[in-house]
């Protein structure tokens, strides 16, 4: 039985006509039509298989039967809103609570990482009675008006920077202001935030929150001292994506605890589900304003059944262990590749969140934007591997596959990148020779 | 097999501990634990049945098998994001397009009415290059920061009114500034908006949009002349809820067309699904800013399969016809009740969106807030009927049941209200007599 109802050209024509063009397609010159998926594989309308290195949302693997069964069973029983008592929401909150520091024990369920980050801003604002926000450069926290305001990645192209938003440099030891040769880059980057807070205070303003990176510990102290709260946006990094720890902020050690954690993308394996976790104090301040927070679909029995099933699969299939092992192997293979390909400027990341930065000149670190786009195109066309780019210059190949990604998948992806880079470098060399 | 895993007291204790208290429960003194639902009926942990007059979201009936089957089948196949080509999103947009005026032919899919209204603000802002917004008094447009700013129902209790938000009086002919005895209340209320626009202009500002009511036609002309756009928030009123028309704004006649329509709640019968429809011109202005709009879960194949199934059920079961017939019967019965119960001040609404306003004094229209709460409590305890209250004084009993609500359901609800009001009026009379 055909899994598609329209010819691909027809789907594309209708898409162009009916869906806002701001909603972009992957491979916009020749988009892929996907009709089914399983594990780490996507299948197009001709049953051609693609290896998926993109779908971080489909965390435990596309269409995992344990998750879809749990969803279907709950959908047949009940899907009311959270104004009625139900076991799923409390059991799910309890399970999430067990993954977090004890202090983060109050939960709000919502439908997207964007809704979670917007609510985090409301919670922080209510608790601190401050408006100002410190964010990291290049950050993206969601598509809502309030979040574009705090996303340098977006507001630089749109409305510009609001006076209550303060941008700290990204602690990037590859091309940031303090690099690998600095004796203590963590402290140095944290100090830039300290300076920022002092500058904000001089202007008579008060900072509220900040974002997580490798210097979180020092940062948190600065932020709390200044009367702010620390929000960790774990929408991309949570649920074991980084392998060694269930949450990104836990890389800082057991004693580190943010004031608010937001989670989303992988939480429902594609089902619209997200959450804010916070402390009794911050939740209490929010309750004290006397205004109800009602989210129509947030925390419904189906979403929570899906969330519980995802946690079960992560545990049963040891997907964080897999992320550690396969992620390390992938990074290792890419690092070896770097010794042979001058185009590779940097390999970074942890667990199954790995970046390969391409440069045309290693000394100058000139972003190889076009080459990155070419590699993505050729991987798709020649090898049926889906990889995306990221970074301010779109020159970083990004690996964030479903967490069931295997050693063999990693090896295949690296082999294909090797072949394509060899090819590109050879033709670049030929071009140079021809020039002489 | 027991459908709950915890004892009710245990669920309640965990809920109090783990879920933010701002997320309120229905019947907070003695909340109901619901474990399954079907059609217009909810069932608690003891299999006690409740008639549901609350769940407008569960539009075609709780757990409708056609909807849950479509969802389960698609979940097993594919649930990627909308950056891949897929038939469901375009087929669904096409179906929605057929319900709307021709001009509203570009769609953006999101996860909640709140996300839809936030995006509507972004679209309007980008197109008009204005910031100001005109909203109706008492309006509620969602739980996000940007929407609390334009919801008088919320901002009066929270951050207060922003200088770019302008509140027009609600065209309420029962207790508003122009009432039933006014020769042309529609024109009079529209003129209040005209005056507001002029005042805004005098301040050197420019208004952007407004909300729908019975005076939309005149209003739209005023708003467009002033360089604004008209946003119809159909999150509560859409998908045939009002019976006679698929969209609330269509009550104004075929020639009336808003510039942006937002939809949500009933769209996915409980599945997180919402949408913004707009014109080619407005979508074009949004595209022209060059910034991608990406919504992780918005328009995924499962959400769209659910949305398509909901439209199918509305058609096959003639639910808009049912809303017209049952809604008229309900309103008729309540209007008859009004002749016998001085507590009933007003009966209003259309289709299966009906309000019964209780007052302690018909002349003064004094809100009978406590009585309304008592009726809700007794309906639940004595008759197992779930009804909620609304309005600035919470004295309006609100009926917005699943659209499969039957004539018998309407009759039962009215009989029970009749009995309870008779009871309350008798004991009030007794109290008065005792006083003498």
PDB file of N, CA and C in Angstrom, chain B residues 280-366:
ATOM      1  N   UNK B 280      -2.055  36.143   1.718  1.00  0.00           N
ATOM      2  CA  UNK B 280      -0.781  36.086   0.999  1.00  0.00           C
ATOM      3  C   UNK B 280       0.067  37.320   1.329  1.00  0.00           C
ATOM      4  N   UNK B 281      -0.592  38.485   1.439  1.00  0.00           N
ATOM      5  CA  UNK B 281       0.141  39.734   1.685  1.00  0.00           C
ATOM      6  C   UNK B 281       0.818  39.713   3.055  1.00  0.00           C
ATOM      7  N   UNK B 282       0.077  39.307   4.080  1.00  0.00           N
ATOM      8  CA  UNK B 282       0.639  39.315   5.432  1.00  0.00           C
ATOM      9  C   UNK B 282       1.725  38.237   5.565  1.00  0.00           C
ATOM     10  N   UNK B 283       1.452  37.049   5.020  1.00  0.00           N
ATOM     11  CA  UNK B 283       2.468  35.982   5.042  1.00  0.00           C
ATOM     12  C   UNK B 283       3.722  36.436   4.294  1.00  0.00           C
ATOM     13  N   UNK B 284       3.506  37.151   3.182  1.00  0.00           N
ATOM     14  CA  UNK B 284       4.632  37.637   2.384  1.00  0.00           C
ATOM     15  C   UNK B 284       5.501  38.611   3.155  1.00  0.00           C
ATOM     16  N   UNK B 285       4.864  39.496   3.911  1.00  0.00           N
ATOM     17  CA  UNK B 285       5.636  40.462   4.716  1.00  0.00           C
ATOM     18  C   UNK B 285       6.459  39.729   5.781  1.00  0.00           C
ATOM     19  N   UNK B 286       5.899  38.656   6.322  1.00  0.00           N
ATOM     20  CA  UNK B 286       6.597  37.879   7.354  1.00  0.00           C
ATOM     21  C   UNK B 286       7.783  37.133   6.739  1.00  0.00           C
ATOM     22  N   UNK B 287       7.597  36.613   5.536  1.00  0.00           N
ATOM     23  CA  UNK B 287       8.695  35.924   4.847  1.00  0.00           C
ATOM     24  C   UNK B 287       9.805  36.914   4.500  1.00  0.00           C
ATOM     25  N   UNK B 288       9.386  38.123   4.143  1.00  0.00           N
ATOM     26  CA  UNK B 288      10.339  39.114   3.645  1.00  0.00           C
ATOM     27  C   UNK B 288      11.371  39.522   4.692  1.00  0.00           C
ATOM     28  N   UNK B 289      11.084  39.270   5.981  1.00  0.00           N
ATOM     29  CA  UNK B 289      12.102  39.620   6.983  1.00  0.00           C
ATOM     30  C   UNK B 289      13.299  38.670   6.918  1.00  0.00           C
ATOM     31  N   UNK B 290      13.153  37.582   6.148  1.00  0.00           N
ATOM     32  CA  UNK B 290      14.290  36.688   5.917  1.00  0.00           C
ATOM     33  C   UNK B 290      14.602  35.744   7.057  1.00  0.00           C
ATOM     34  N   UNK B 291      13.768  35.743   8.087  1.00  0.00           N
ATOM     35  CA  UNK B 291      14.042  34.898   9.249  1.00  0.00           C
ATOM     36  C   UNK B 291      13.099  33.695   9.237  1.00  0.00           C
ATOM     37  N   UNK B 292      13.677  32.521   9.422  1.00  0.00           N
ATOM     38  CA  UNK B 292      12.881  31.299   9.447  1.00  0.00           C
ATOM     39  C   UNK B 292      11.932  31.288  10.639  1.00  0.00           C
ATOM     40  N   UNK B 293      10.724  30.758  10.438  1.00  0.00           N
ATOM     41  CA  UNK B 293       9.850  30.441  11.576  1.00  0.00           C
ATOM     42  C   UNK B 293       9.837  28.923  11.705  1.00  0.00           C
ATOM     43  N   UNK B 294      10.408  28.413  12.779  1.00  0.00           N
ATOM     44  CA  UNK B 294      10.404  26.964  12.970  1.00  0.00           C
ATOM     45  C   UNK B 294       9.733  26.622  14.279  1.00  0.00           C
ATOM     46  N   UNK B 295       8.728  25.764  14.175  1.00  0.00           N
ATOM     47  CA  UNK B 295       8.006  25.298  15.345  1.00  0.00           C
ATOM     48  C   UNK B 295       8.209  23.781  15.405  1.00  0.00           C
ATOM     49  N   UNK B 296       8.979  23.330  16.394  1.00  0.00           N
ATOM     50  CA  UNK B 296       9.437  21.936  16.458  1.00  0.00           C
ATOM     51  C   UNK B 296       8.325  20.913  16.181  1.00  0.00           C
ATOM     52  N   UNK B 297       7.206  21.046  16.892  1.00  0.00           N
ATOM     53  CA  UNK B 297       6.147  20.039  16.744  1.00  0.00           C
ATOM     54  C   UNK B 297       5.039  20.499  15.791  1.00  0.00           C
ATOM     55  N   UNK B 298       5.016  21.769  15.459  1.00  0.00           N
ATOM     56  CA  UNK B 298       3.912  22.331  14.676  1.00  0.00           C
ATOM     57  C   UNK B 298       3.771  21.672  13.315  1.00  0.00           C
ATOM     58  N   UNK B 299       2.564  21.228  12.995  1.00  0.00           N
ATOM     59  CA  UNK B 299       2.288  20.662  11.672  1.00  0.00           C
ATOM     60  C   UNK B 299       2.896  19.304  11.435  1.00  0.00           C
ATOM     61  N   UNK B 300       3.227  18.570  12.507  1.00  0.00           N
ATOM     62  CA  UNK B 300       3.786  17.222  12.303  1.00  0.00           C
ATOM     63  C   UNK B 300       2.692  16.290  11.766  1.00  0.00           C
ATOM     64  N   UNK B 301       3.103  15.169  11.152  1.00  0.00           N
ATOM     65  CA  UNK B 301       2.113  14.297  10.499  1.00  0.00           C
ATOM     66  C   UNK B 301       1.026  13.770  11.439  1.00  0.00           C
ATOM     67  N   UNK B 302       1.362  13.550  12.716  1.00  0.00           N
ATOM     68  CA  UNK B 302       0.353  13.036  13.648  1.00  0.00           C
ATOM     69  C   UNK B 302      -0.681  14.122  13.961  1.00  0.00           C
ATOM     70  N   UNK B 303      -0.215  15.317  14.309  1.00  0.00           N
ATOM     71  CA  UNK B 303      -1.140  16.416  14.597  1.00  0.00           C
ATOM     72  C   UNK B 303      -2.085  16.646  13.424  1.00  0.00           C
ATOM     73  N   UNK B 304      -1.531  16.636  12.215  1.00  0.00           N
ATOM     74  CA  UNK B 304      -2.361  16.905  11.038  1.00  0.00           C
ATOM     75  C   UNK B 304      -3.328  15.756  10.759  1.00  0.00           C
ATOM     76  N   UNK B 305      -2.900  14.506  11.016  1.00  0.00           N
ATOM     77  CA  UNK B 305      -3.816  13.364  10.859  1.00  0.00           C
ATOM     78  C   UNK B 305      -4.980  13.506  11.830  1.00  0.00           C
ATOM     79  N   UNK B 306      -4.682  13.930  13.059  1.00  0.00           N
ATOM     80  CA  UNK B 306      -5.716  14.144  14.067  1.00  0.00           C
ATOM     81  C   UNK B 306      -6.666  15.257  13.599  1.00  0.00           C
ATOM     82  N   UNK B 307      -6.090  16.350  13.128  1.00  0.00           N
ATOM     83  CA  UNK B 307      -6.899  17.474  12.665  1.00  0.00           C
ATOM     84  C   UNK B 307      -7.827  17.080  11.527  1.00  0.00           C
ATOM     85  N   UNK B 308      -7.302  16.302  10.581  1.00  0.00           N
ATOM     86  CA  UNK B 308      -8.127  15.828   9.461  1.00  0.00           C
ATOM     87  C   UNK B 308      -9.267  14.942   9.958  1.00  0.00           C
ATOM     88  N   UNK B 309      -8.950  14.051  10.909  1.00  0.00           N
ATOM     89  CA  UNK B 309      -9.976  13.141  11.433  1.00  0.00           C
ATOM     90  C   UNK B 309     -11.077  13.925  12.150  1.00  0.00           C
ATOM     91  N   UNK B 310     -10.704  14.970  12.864  1.00  0.00           N
ATOM     92  CA  UNK B 310     -11.700  15.800  13.561  1.00  0.00           C
ATOM     93  C   UNK B 310     -12.645  16.452  12.543  1.00  0.00           C
ATOM     94  N   UNK B 311     -12.092  16.995  11.465  1.00  0.00           N
ATOM     95  CA  UNK B 311     -12.938  17.600  10.426  1.00  0.00           C
ATOM     96  C   UNK B 311     -13.894  16.569   9.830  1.00  0.00           C
ATOM     97  N   UNK B 312     -13.372  15.357   9.591  1.00  0.00           N
ATOM     98  CA  UNK B 312     -14.219  14.281   9.050  1.00  0.00           C
ATOM     99  C   UNK B 312     -15.404  13.987   9.973  1.00  0.00           C
ATOM    100  N   UNK B 313     -15.128  13.878  11.279  1.00  0.00           N
ATOM    101  CA  UNK B 313     -16.198  13.546  12.219  1.00  0.00           C
ATOM    102  C   UNK B 313     -17.232  14.676  12.281  1.00  0.00           C
ATOM    103  N   UNK B 314     -16.759  15.915  12.306  1.00  0.00           N
ATOM    104  CA  UNK B 314     -17.697  17.055  12.335  1.00  0.00           C
ATOM    105  C   UNK B 314     -18.673  16.948  11.164  1.00  0.00           C
ATOM    106  N   UNK B 315     -18.126  16.618   9.990  1.00  0.00           N
ATOM    107  CA  UNK B 315     -18.979  16.499   8.790  1.00  0.00           C
ATOM    108  C   UNK B 315     -19.886  15.279   8.855  1.00  0.00           C
ATOM    109  N   UNK B 316     -19.278  14.101   9.074  1.00  0.00           N
ATOM    110  CA  UNK B 316     -20.043  12.844   9.027  1.00  0.00           C
ATOM    111  C   UNK B 316     -21.172  12.830  10.050  1.00  0.00           C
ATOM    112  N   UNK B 317     -20.895  13.369  11.238  1.00  0.00           N
ATOM    113  CA  UNK B 317     -21.909  13.307  12.295  1.00  0.00           C
ATOM    114  C   UNK B 317     -22.734  14.597  12.364  1.00  0.00           C
ATOM    115  N   UNK B 318     -22.563  15.456  11.407  1.00  0.00           N
ATOM    116  CA  UNK B 318     -23.293  16.735  11.354  1.00  0.00           C
ATOM    117  C   UNK B 318     -23.294  17.428  12.714  1.00  0.00           C
ATOM    118  N   UNK B 319     -22.118  17.610  13.275  1.00  0.00           N
ATOM    119  CA  UNK B 319     -22.035  18.164  14.629  1.00  0.00           C
ATOM    120  C   UNK B 319     -22.386  19.650  14.672  1.00  0.00           C
ATOM    121  N   UNK B 320     -22.172  20.359  13.570  1.00  0.00           N
ATOM    122  CA  UNK B 320     -22.601  21.767  13.589  1.00  0.00           C
ATOM    123  C   UNK B 320     -24.126  21.836  13.586  1.00  0.00           C
ATOM    124  N   UNK B 321     -24.765  20.942  12.812  1.00  0.00           N
ATOM    125  CA  UNK B 321     -26.222  20.853  12.840  1.00  0.00           C
ATOM    126  C   UNK B 321     -26.707  20.526  14.245  1.00  0.00           C
ATOM    127  N   UNK B 322     -26.029  19.574  14.886  1.00  0.00           N
ATOM    128  CA  UNK B 322     -26.396  19.205  16.255  1.00  0.00           C
ATOM    129  C   UNK B 322     -26.241  20.388  17.210  1.00  0.00           C
ATOM    130  N   UNK B 323     -25.154  21.131  17.025  1.00  0.00           N
ATOM    131  CA  UNK B 323     -24.927  22.303  17.881  1.00  0.00           C
ATOM    132  C   UNK B 323     -26.046  23.321  17.705  1.00  0.00           C
ATOM    133  N   UNK B 324     -26.479  23.509  16.466  1.00  0.00           N
ATOM    134  CA  UNK B 324     -27.580  24.443  16.206  1.00  0.00           C
ATOM    135  C   UNK B 324     -28.855  23.974  16.917  1.00  0.00           C
ATOM    136  N   UNK B 325     -29.206  22.722  16.694  1.00  0.00           N
ATOM    137  CA  UNK B 325     -30.461  22.190  17.225  1.00  0.00           C
ATOM    138  C   UNK B 325     -30.444  22.096  18.748  1.00  0.00           C
ATOM    139  N   UNK B 326     -29.423  21.437  19.291  1.00  0.00           N
ATOM    140  CA  UNK B 326     -29.374  21.225  20.742  1.00  0.00           C
ATOM    141  C   UNK B 326     -29.134  22.560  21.453  1.00  0.00           C
ATOM    142  N   UNK B 327     -28.282  23.395  20.845  1.00  0.00           N
ATOM    143  CA  UNK B 327     -28.011  24.709  21.441  1.00  0.00           C
ATOM    144  C   UNK B 327     -29.284  25.540  21.530  1.00  0.00           C
ATOM    145  N   UNK B 328     -30.089  25.531  20.455  1.00  0.00           N
ATOM    146  CA  UNK B 328     -31.341  26.295  20.445  1.00  0.00           C
ATOM    147  C   UNK B 328     -32.295  25.753  21.508  1.00  0.00           C
ATOM    148  N   UNK B 329     -32.367  24.430  21.610  1.00  0.00           N
ATOM    149  CA  UNK B 329     -33.233  23.785  22.602  1.00  0.00           C
ATOM    150  C   UNK B 329     -32.796  24.168  24.020  1.00  0.00           C
ATOM    151  N   UNK B 330     -31.497  24.081  24.248  1.00  0.00           N
ATOM    152  CA  UNK B 330     -30.942  24.432  25.566  1.00  0.00           C
ATOM    153  C   UNK B 330     -31.267  25.876  25.919  1.00  0.00           C
ATOM    154  N   UNK B 331     -31.052  26.774  24.961  1.00  0.00           N
ATOM    155  CA  UNK B 331     -31.285  28.194  25.219  1.00  0.00           C
ATOM    156  C   UNK B 331     -32.770  28.452  25.458  1.00  0.00           C
ATOM    157  N   UNK B 332     -33.596  27.758  24.696  1.00  0.00           N
ATOM    158  CA  UNK B 332     -35.044  27.882  24.834  1.00  0.00           C
ATOM    159  C   UNK B 332     -35.494  27.433  26.232  1.00  0.00           C
ATOM    160  N   UNK B 333     -34.992  26.279  26.657  1.00  0.00           N
ATOM    161  CA  UNK B 333     -35.351  25.760  27.982  1.00  0.00           C
ATOM    162  C   UNK B 333     -34.881  26.705  29.086  1.00  0.00           C
ATOM    163  N   UNK B 334     -33.677  27.239  28.915  1.00  0.00           N
ATOM    164  CA  UNK B 334     -33.136  28.147  29.942  1.00  0.00           C
ATOM    165  C   UNK B 334     -33.923  29.460  29.963  1.00  0.00           C
ATOM    166  N   UNK B 335     -34.349  29.916  28.777  1.00  0.00           N
ATOM    167  CA  UNK B 335     -35.132  31.151  28.709  1.00  0.00           C
ATOM    168  C   UNK B 335     -36.483  30.963  29.405  1.00  0.00           C
ATOM    169  N   UNK B 336     -37.079  29.763  29.217  1.00  0.00           N
ATOM    170  CA  UNK B 336     -38.336  29.458  29.932  1.00  0.00           C
ATOM    171  C   UNK B 336     -38.099  29.453  31.440  1.00  0.00           C
ATOM    172  N   UNK B 337     -36.965  28.896  31.829  1.00  0.00           N
ATOM    173  CA  UNK B 337     -36.610  28.837  33.259  1.00  0.00           C
ATOM    174  C   UNK B 337     -36.528  30.250  33.843  1.00  0.00           C
ATOM    175  N   UNK B 338     -36.043  31.164  33.013  1.00  0.00           N
ATOM    176  CA  UNK B 338     -35.864  32.550  33.453  1.00  0.00           C
ATOM    177  C   UNK B 338     -37.190  33.176  33.910  1.00  0.00           C
ATOM    178  N   UNK B 339     -38.312  32.764  33.288  1.00  0.00           N
ATOM    179  CA  UNK B 339     -39.614  33.336  33.661  1.00  0.00           C
ATOM    180  C   UNK B 339     -40.003  32.918  35.071  1.00  0.00           C
ATOM    181  N   UNK B 340     -39.447  31.803  35.551  1.00  0.00           N
ATOM    182  CA  UNK B 340     -39.843  31.301  36.868  1.00  0.00           C
ATOM    183  C   UNK B 340     -38.802  31.562  37.956  1.00  0.00           C
ATOM    184  N   UNK B 341     -37.572  31.924  37.555  1.00  0.00           N
ATOM    185  CA  UNK B 341     -36.502  32.084  38.555  1.00  0.00           C
ATOM    186  C   UNK B 341     -35.926  33.497  38.523  1.00  0.00           C
ATOM    187  N   UNK B 342     -36.256  34.298  39.534  1.00  0.00           N
ATOM    188  CA  UNK B 342     -35.702  35.668  39.573  1.00  0.00           C
ATOM    189  C   UNK B 342     -34.172  35.684  39.602  1.00  0.00           C
ATOM    190  N   UNK B 343     -33.561  34.563  40.000  1.00  0.00           N
ATOM    191  CA  UNK B 343     -32.085  34.505  40.049  1.00  0.00           C
ATOM    192  C   UNK B 343     -31.456  34.575  38.654  1.00  0.00           C
ATOM    193  N   UNK B 344     -32.242  34.201  37.616  1.00  0.00           N
ATOM    194  CA  UNK B 344     -31.668  34.215  36.256  1.00  0.00           C
ATOM    195  C   UNK B 344     -31.802  35.619  35.664  1.00  0.00           C
ATOM    196  N   UNK B 345     -30.679  36.281  35.483  1.00  0.00           N
ATOM    197  CA  UNK B 345     -30.689  37.638  34.948  1.00  0.00           C
ATOM    198  C   UNK B 345     -30.674  37.650  33.430  1.00  0.00           C
ATOM    199  N   UNK B 346     -29.937  36.727  32.831  1.00  0.00           N
ATOM    200  CA  UNK B 346     -29.773  36.741  31.377  1.00  0.00           C
ATOM    201  C   UNK B 346     -29.448  35.333  30.878  1.00  0.00           C
ATOM    202  N   UNK B 347     -29.952  35.040  29.697  1.00  0.00           N
ATOM    203  CA  UNK B 347     -29.580  33.808  28.984  1.00  0.00           C
ATOM    204  C   UNK B 347     -29.022  34.252  27.650  1.00  0.00           C
ATOM    205  N   UNK B 348     -27.812  33.835  27.300  1.00  0.00           N
ATOM    206  CA  UNK B 348     -27.249  34.288  26.020  1.00  0.00           C
ATOM    207  C   UNK B 348     -26.346  33.227  25.412  1.00  0.00           C
ATOM    208  N   UNK B 349     -25.943  33.489  24.193  1.00  0.00           N
ATOM    209  CA  UNK B 349     -25.054  32.553  23.509  1.00  0.00           C
ATOM    210  C   UNK B 349     -25.686  32.037  22.245  1.00  0.00           C
ATOM    211  N   UNK B 350     -24.928  31.231  21.527  1.00  0.00           N
ATOM    212  CA  UNK B 350     -25.407  30.680  20.270  1.00  0.00           C
ATOM    213  C   UNK B 350     -24.736  29.317  20.069  1.00  0.00           C
ATOM    214  N   UNK B 351     -25.464  28.395  19.446  1.00  0.00           N
ATOM    215  CA  UNK B 351     -24.946  27.041  19.277  1.00  0.00           C
ATOM    216  C   UNK B 351     -24.689  26.419  20.638  1.00  0.00           C
ATOM    217  N   UNK B 352     -23.640  25.634  20.737  1.00  0.00           N
ATOM    218  CA  UNK B 352     -23.331  25.008  22.033  1.00  0.00           C
ATOM    219  C   UNK B 352     -22.324  25.838  22.830  1.00  0.00           C
ATOM    220  N   UNK B 353     -22.563  27.122  22.871  1.00  0.00           N
ATOM    221  CA  UNK B 353     -21.771  28.067  23.667  1.00  0.00           C
ATOM    222  C   UNK B 353     -22.793  28.994  24.328  1.00  0.00           C
ATOM    223  N   UNK B 354     -23.304  28.568  25.487  1.00  0.00           N
ATOM    224  CA  UNK B 354     -24.444  29.236  26.101  1.00  0.00           C
ATOM    225  C   UNK B 354     -24.103  29.646  27.531  1.00  0.00           C
ATOM    226  N   UNK B 355     -24.522  30.847  27.909  1.00  0.00           N
ATOM    227  CA  UNK B 355     -24.291  31.342  29.264  1.00  0.00           C
ATOM    228  C   UNK B 355     -25.585  31.650  29.983  1.00  0.00           C
ATOM    229  N   UNK B 356     -25.600  31.356  31.270  1.00  0.00           N
ATOM    230  CA  UNK B 356     -26.766  31.622  32.120  1.00  0.00           C
ATOM    231  C   UNK B 356     -26.256  32.523  33.242  1.00  0.00           C
ATOM    232  N   UNK B 357     -26.624  33.811  33.188  1.00  0.00           N
ATOM    233  CA  UNK B 357     -26.079  34.753  34.173  1.00  0.00           C
ATOM    234  C   UNK B 357     -26.997  34.861  35.387  1.00  0.00           C
ATOM    235  N   UNK B 358     -26.445  34.613  36.556  1.00  0.00           N
ATOM    236  CA  UNK B 358     -27.226  34.661  37.795  1.00  0.00           C
ATOM    237  C   UNK B 358     -27.011  35.997  38.504  1.00  0.00           C
ATOM    238  N   UNK B 359     -28.135  36.572  38.981  1.00  0.00           N
ATOM    239  CA  UNK B 359     -28.074  37.868  39.689  1.00  0.00           C
ATOM    240  C   UNK B 359     -28.941  37.774  40.942  1.00  0.00           C
ATOM    241  N   UNK B 360     -28.579  38.525  41.968  1.00  0.00           N
ATOM    242  CA  UNK B 360     -29.416  38.534  43.168  1.00  0.00           C
ATOM    243  C   UNK B 360     -30.512  39.586  43.040  1.00  0.00           C
ATOM    244  N   UNK B 361     -30.331  40.498  42.073  1.00  0.00           N
ATOM    245  CA  UNK B 361     -31.318  41.560  41.879  1.00  0.00           C
ATOM    246  C   UNK B 361     -31.351  41.895  40.386  1.00  0.00           C
ATOM    247  N   UNK B 362     -32.497  41.613  39.763  1.00  0.00           N
ATOM    248  CA  UNK B 362     -32.584  41.797  38.309  1.00  0.00           C
ATOM    249  C   UNK B 362     -32.447  43.257  37.886  1.00  0.00           C
ATOM    250  N   UNK B 363     -32.985  44.150  38.683  1.00  0.00           N
ATOM    251  CA  UNK B 363     -32.909  45.573  38.350  1.00  0.00           C
ATOM    252  C   UNK B 363     -31.465  46.062  38.389  1.00  0.00           C
ATOM    253  N   UNK B 364     -30.832  45.789  39.525  1.00  0.00           N
ATOM    254  CA  UNK B 364     -29.449  46.256  39.720  1.00  0.00           C
ATOM    255  C   UNK B 364     -28.420  45.343  39.039  1.00  0.00           C
ATOM    256  N   UNK B 365     -28.893  44.162  38.590  1.00  0.00           N
ATOM    257  CA  UNK B 365     -28.001  43.170  37.953  1.00  0.00           C
ATOM    258  C   UNK B 365     -26.833  42.774  38.862  1.00  0.00           C
ATOM    259  N   UNK B 366     -27.100  42.719  40.158  1.00  0.00           N
ATOM    260  CA  UNK B 366     -26.052  42.359  41.121  1.00  0.00           C
ATOM    261  C   UNK B 366     -25.592  40.914  40.888  1.00  0.00           C
TER     262      UNK B 366
END
